[in-house]
Structure formats: structure tokens, C-alpha cells
Amino acid sequence: MVGNKALVFVAVLAVAFAALNSYVSFQKASQAAQLTGLTGSEGYVNVTVATVVSVNFTKDAVSWGVGSINGGESNATLIVADGIGTAVTRGNWSTTGITPISIVNIGNVNTTLSLSAAKNATTLFGGSVGHRAYRWNITNSDSGSCNPAAFSNATFMDVNTSGYSFCSQFGFLDTQDQINISLLLTVPYDGNAGALTDTITLTAAAA
């Protein structure tokens, strides 16, 4: 009987040690899980900002309609320009509704600008040298819109068929994002007849 009691006591003691060991192991595992949770999490923020180059003709045509040179004159001049308005001399074309071409930067970056015409005075009008002209000027509709070193407001020059880079910084802010293209046409008495048209191309790129 003594031997049996000893065996039972040892068995109970072994079970007690096993239970204690399980409790300690569980506690350590719980503590480890808590420590891991405190040090293993992180946040992440990502944003992509795109640049948009977008320049728009808000007024893209000048159409004088049908007219003729006055009798006894060698040419007629048609002009539409900022600060000058619209006028016809030595001819009878209408000035109603004639305004300059208007360009607005609707993107979110400054751009460079260049213009090219498909025709010049010779190919548009024909006729005698000295009696024909096809010219443009570029002016700031919003002050400070175009800021190159060589930019000259209200100066007419012959159109350029190979490309005229006239603005190195065309602004995108609402108060500095609009320019106008004014036109001066001199129609010769001995030039081409019929509907005479030309296309002006604007090229823009991020500055």
C-alpha cells in the first residue's frame, strides 16, 4: 500500500508540473503576441500628380465674309486688333462680329507656344508686290500671360509658315492664361478672287 500511495503522489505531482508548465507557456505566448502586435504594423500613403498640357482656341476663326476693293484703289486693308478694334479701309467688307483669335491655357503647367500659317501673303492673295500683306501680332489679353524676353505686344509682323516661337512661358493661372492673335490683311486689286482661306496652327509644350 505504501508503494501504491507513492506512485499516486508522483503521478499527481507530475500532472501538477504539466499544468504549471502549460500555464507558463501560455503566458509567454500571450506576451509575445502582444509585443509583436505593437511593433509590426505600418501605414502607407501614395499620390500621383499628373501634369496636363492643354491650350485651347476659345475664338478660333476670323471670317470677313464677302467684300471688294473700292473703285480707283490699288488695295484694301482689313484689321482686327486689341486696342484698335476692327476696321476696313478702301474696301466694303463688314466689321460686324469680327474679333481677334483667342487662346487660353486650360492645363496646369506653363507652356511654350509657337505659331505657323499654311500660307503667306503671296500664296494667299497673289497680286502685285507692295499691294498685299498678311500679318499677325500676339498680345496679352490677361497681363503677364506670355513672358518671353523677345515678346513684343501690338507689333504686326509677316506670318510665318515655318513656325514662329513667340512665348517661352505661357501661364496657366486664371489671371494670367489668355492671349489674342490679331490680324492685318491687305488685299491687292490684281490678286486672287473667290473665298481665300488659311489655317493657323498653334503648337504647345510644357515649359
Tab-separated table of C-alpha atoms in Angstrom:
chain	number	residue	atom	x	y	z
A	1	MET	CA	0.000	0.000	0.000
A	2	VAL	CA	2.835	2.339	0.742
A	3	GLY	CA	4.253	1.782	-2.687
A	4	ASN	CA	0.917	2.413	-4.316
A	5	LYS	CA	0.445	5.693	-2.441
A	6	ALA	CA	3.859	6.889	-3.521
A	7	LEU	CA	3.075	6.167	-7.125
A	8	VAL	CA	-0.199	8.021	-6.909
A	9	PHE	CA	1.541	11.035	-5.320
A	10	VAL	CA	4.204	11.082	-8.010
A	11	ALA	CA	1.544	10.880	-10.707
A	12	VAL	CA	-0.406	13.759	-9.181
A	13	LEU	CA	2.785	15.784	-8.846
A	14	ALA	CA	3.652	15.120	-12.485
A	15	VAL	CA	0.212	16.312	-13.566
A	16	ALA	CA	0.639	19.451	-11.464
A	17	PHE	CA	4.006	20.227	-13.071
A	18	ALA	CA	2.481	19.656	-16.514
A	19	ALA	CA	-0.354	22.079	-15.768
A	20	LEU	CA	2.058	24.680	-14.419
A	21	ASN	CA	4.275	24.338	-17.476
A	22	SER	CA	1.269	24.766	-19.795
A	23	TYR	CA	0.209	27.919	-17.925
A	24	VAL	CA	3.691	29.453	-18.126
A	25	SER	CA	3.947	28.600	-21.832
A	26	PHE	CA	0.536	30.173	-22.499
A	27	GLN	CA	1.502	33.340	-20.650
A	28	LYS	CA	4.741	33.681	-22.605
A	29	ALA	CA	2.935	33.090	-25.873
A	30	SER	CA	0.352	35.771	-24.994
A	31	GLN	CA	3.061	38.265	-24.105
A	32	ALA	CA	4.922	37.526	-27.330
A	33	ALA	CA	1.762	38.081	-29.370
A	34	GLN	CA	1.182	41.433	-27.676
A	35	LEU	CA	4.750	42.577	-28.318
A	36	THR	CA	4.578	41.540	-31.969
A	37	GLY	CA	1.322	43.429	-32.492
A	38	LEU	CA	2.796	46.659	-31.124
A	39	THR	CA	5.824	46.703	-33.422
A	40	GLY	CA	4.637	45.070	-36.660
A	41	SER	CA	2.056	47.492	-38.181
A	42	GLU	CA	2.664	50.480	-40.524
A	43	GLY	CA	0.723	52.859	-42.780
A	44	TYR	CA	1.356	53.782	-46.448
A	45	VAL	CA	0.257	56.845	-48.419
A	46	ASN	CA	0.658	57.213	-52.183
A	47	VAL	CA	-0.425	60.001	-54.544
A	48	THR	CA	0.392	60.572	-58.208
A	49	VAL	CA	0.135	64.096	-59.639
A	50	ALA	CA	-0.136	64.388	-63.425
A	51	THR	CA	0.840	67.439	-65.463
A	52	VAL	CA	-1.667	68.487	-68.106
A	53	VAL	CA	-0.625	70.459	-71.184
A	54	SER	CA	-3.809	71.800	-72.753
A	55	VAL	CA	-4.128	75.012	-74.762
A	56	ASN	CA	-7.470	75.855	-76.316
A	57	PHE	CA	-8.725	78.231	-79.019
A	58	THR	CA	-11.736	79.867	-77.365
A	59	LYS	CA	-12.178	82.005	-80.506
A	60	ASP	CA	-10.735	80.091	-83.429
A	61	ALA	CA	-11.804	81.908	-86.594
A	62	VAL	CA	-11.895	85.327	-88.237
A	63	SER	CA	-14.322	85.453	-91.149
A	64	TRP	CA	-14.697	88.745	-93.009
A	65	GLY	CA	-17.214	87.425	-95.481
A	66	VAL	CA	-17.716	88.852	-98.974
A	67	GLY	CA	-16.366	92.277	-99.921
A	68	SER	CA	-14.492	94.203	-102.591
A	69	ILE	CA	-11.887	96.916	-103.060
A	70	ASN	CA	-13.257	100.401	-103.638
A	71	GLY	CA	-13.077	101.745	-107.173
A	72	GLY	CA	-9.844	103.552	-108.021
A	73	GLU	CA	-7.897	101.907	-105.152
A	74	SER	CA	-4.916	99.554	-105.512
A	75	ASN	CA	-5.737	97.574	-102.354
A	76	ALA	CA	-7.913	97.390	-99.251
A	77	THR	CA	-6.800	96.828	-95.673
A	78	LEU	CA	-8.724	94.799	-93.110
A	79	ILE	CA	-7.586	94.858	-89.492
A	80	VAL	CA	-8.747	93.327	-86.216
A	81	ALA	CA	-6.586	94.060	-83.190
A	82	ASP	CA	-6.596	94.548	-79.422
A	83	GLY	CA	-6.705	98.239	-78.579
A	84	ILE	CA	-7.508	99.182	-82.174
A	85	GLY	CA	-10.734	97.330	-82.822
A	86	THR	CA	-11.934	96.273	-86.250
A	87	ALA	CA	-11.620	98.445	-89.332
A	88	VAL	CA	-11.735	98.267	-93.126
A	89	THR	CA	-10.148	100.938	-95.312
A	90	ARG	CA	-10.521	101.287	-99.094
A	91	GLY	CA	-12.968	98.389	-99.141
A	92	ASN	CA	-16.502	97.406	-98.150
A	93	TRP	CA	-16.116	94.251	-96.021
A	94	SER	CA	-18.293	94.148	-92.912
A	95	THR	CA	-16.736	94.520	-89.461
A	96	THR	CA	-19.714	93.050	-87.596
A	97	GLY	CA	-18.758	90.296	-85.162
A	98	ILE	CA	-15.052	90.394	-86.069
A	99	THR	CA	-12.785	89.841	-83.043
A	100	PRO	CA	-9.222	88.550	-82.601
A	101	ILE	CA	-8.400	84.866	-82.268
A	102	SER	CA	-8.215	83.975	-78.569
A	103	ILE	CA	-6.032	81.321	-76.897
A	104	VAL	CA	-6.364	80.107	-73.283
A	105	ASN	CA	-4.133	77.779	-71.254
A	106	ILE	CA	-6.582	75.335	-69.631
A	107	GLY	CA	-3.887	72.953	-68.369
A	108	ASN	CA	-1.980	73.008	-65.078
A	109	VAL	CA	1.548	73.896	-66.234
A	110	ASN	CA	3.216	76.779	-68.058
A	111	THR	CA	3.800	76.055	-71.735
A	112	THR	CA	5.846	77.212	-74.681
A	113	LEU	CA	3.964	78.419	-77.758
A	114	SER	CA	4.711	78.630	-81.458
A	115	LEU	CA	2.555	79.586	-84.435
A	116	SER	CA	2.687	78.682	-88.082
A	117	ALA	CA	0.492	79.615	-91.027
A	118	ALA	CA	-0.081	77.401	-94.035
A	119	LYS	CA	0.178	80.385	-96.426
A	120	ASN	CA	1.902	83.757	-96.659
A	121	ALA	CA	0.761	86.941	-98.416
A	122	THR	CA	1.972	85.707	-101.795
A	123	THR	CA	0.274	82.313	-101.688
A	124	LEU	CA	-2.900	83.658	-100.061
A	125	PHE	CA	-3.518	86.740	-102.206
A	126	GLY	CA	-1.212	86.665	-105.215
A	127	GLY	CA	-1.170	90.025	-106.999
A	128	SER	CA	1.474	92.736	-107.079
A	129	VAL	CA	4.303	93.090	-104.586
A	130	GLY	CA	3.725	96.164	-102.413
A	131	HIS	CA	-0.057	95.855	-102.566
A	132	ARG	CA	-0.523	92.753	-100.439
A	133	ALA	CA	0.094	91.882	-96.786
A	134	TYR	CA	-0.766	89.100	-94.373
A	135	ARG	CA	0.404	89.868	-90.848
A	136	TRP	CA	-0.307	88.973	-87.250
A	137	ASN	CA	0.530	90.176	-83.777
A	138	ILE	CA	0.231	88.474	-80.404
A	139	THR	CA	-0.934	90.408	-77.351
A	140	ASN	CA	-1.598	89.542	-73.723
A	141	SER	CA	-5.320	89.528	-73.083
A	142	ASP	CA	-4.502	88.867	-69.410
A	143	SER	CA	-1.499	90.881	-68.258
A	144	GLY	CA	1.608	88.734	-67.816
A	145	SER	CA	0.209	85.700	-69.628
A	146	CYS	CA	3.139	85.367	-72.015
A	147	ASN	CA	6.603	86.173	-70.707
A	148	PRO	CA	9.476	85.663	-73.146
A	149	ALA	CA	12.383	88.077	-73.398
A	150	ALA	CA	11.579	88.885	-77.037
A	151	PHE	CA	7.800	89.198	-76.740
A	152	SER	CA	6.500	92.443	-78.249
A	153	ASN	CA	2.874	93.448	-77.808
A	154	ALA	CA	0.888	95.069	-80.612
A	155	THR	CA	3.636	94.737	-83.231
A	156	PHE	CA	2.438	93.368	-86.563
A	157	MET	CA	4.792	91.074	-88.457
A	158	ASP	CA	4.507	88.911	-91.541
A	159	VAL	CA	3.025	85.494	-90.795
A	160	ASN	CA	5.493	82.637	-90.642
A	161	THR	CA	4.970	79.360	-92.473
A	162	SER	CA	7.934	77.563	-90.899
A	163	GLY	CA	6.973	78.246	-87.264
A	164	TYR	CA	7.355	81.268	-85.010
A	165	SER	CA	8.255	80.548	-81.363
A	166	PHE	CA	6.917	83.576	-79.530
A	167	CYS	CA	6.276	82.535	-75.934
A	168	SER	CA	8.586	80.603	-73.604
A	169	GLN	CA	6.290	80.832	-70.555
A	170	PHE	CA	2.533	80.864	-71.207
A	171	GLY	CA	0.896	80.950	-67.768
A	172	PHE	CA	-1.867	78.665	-66.509
A	173	LEU	CA	-3.215	80.730	-63.591
A	174	ASP	CA	-6.715	82.081	-64.261
A	175	THR	CA	-5.498	85.677	-64.105
A	176	GLN	CA	-2.562	85.055	-66.494
A	177	ASP	CA	-3.662	82.493	-69.065
A	178	GLN	CA	-5.061	84.235	-72.159
A	179	ILE	CA	-3.522	85.785	-75.283
A	180	ASN	CA	-5.015	87.104	-78.531
A	181	ILE	CA	-3.852	86.885	-82.139
A	182	SER	CA	-4.707	89.988	-84.156
A	183	LEU	CA	-4.637	90.083	-87.953
A	184	LEU	CA	-3.912	92.629	-90.672
A	185	LEU	CA	-4.769	91.799	-94.288
A	186	THR	CA	-4.008	93.938	-97.311
A	187	VAL	CA	-5.903	92.686	-100.344
A	188	PRO	CA	-4.385	93.658	-103.749
A	189	TYR	CA	-6.520	94.854	-106.659
A	190	ASP	CA	-4.962	92.302	-109.017
A	191	GLY	CA	-4.908	89.326	-106.646
A	192	ASN	CA	-6.832	86.088	-106.338
A	193	ALA	CA	-10.632	86.189	-106.312
A	194	GLY	CA	-13.124	83.936	-104.547
A	195	ALA	CA	-13.039	82.578	-100.992
A	196	LEU	CA	-9.469	82.920	-99.705
A	197	THR	CA	-8.679	80.913	-96.571
A	198	ASP	CA	-5.726	79.908	-94.445
A	199	THR	CA	-5.104	77.718	-91.400
A	200	ILE	CA	-3.046	78.851	-88.413
A	201	THR	CA	-1.523	76.078	-86.293
A	202	LEU	CA	-0.612	76.520	-82.638
A	203	THR	CA	1.915	74.184	-81.009
A	204	ALA	CA	2.258	73.967	-77.219
A	205	ALA	CA	4.600	72.003	-74.948
A	206	ALA	CA	5.370	72.002	-71.232
A	207	ALA	CA	7.782	74.829	-70.430
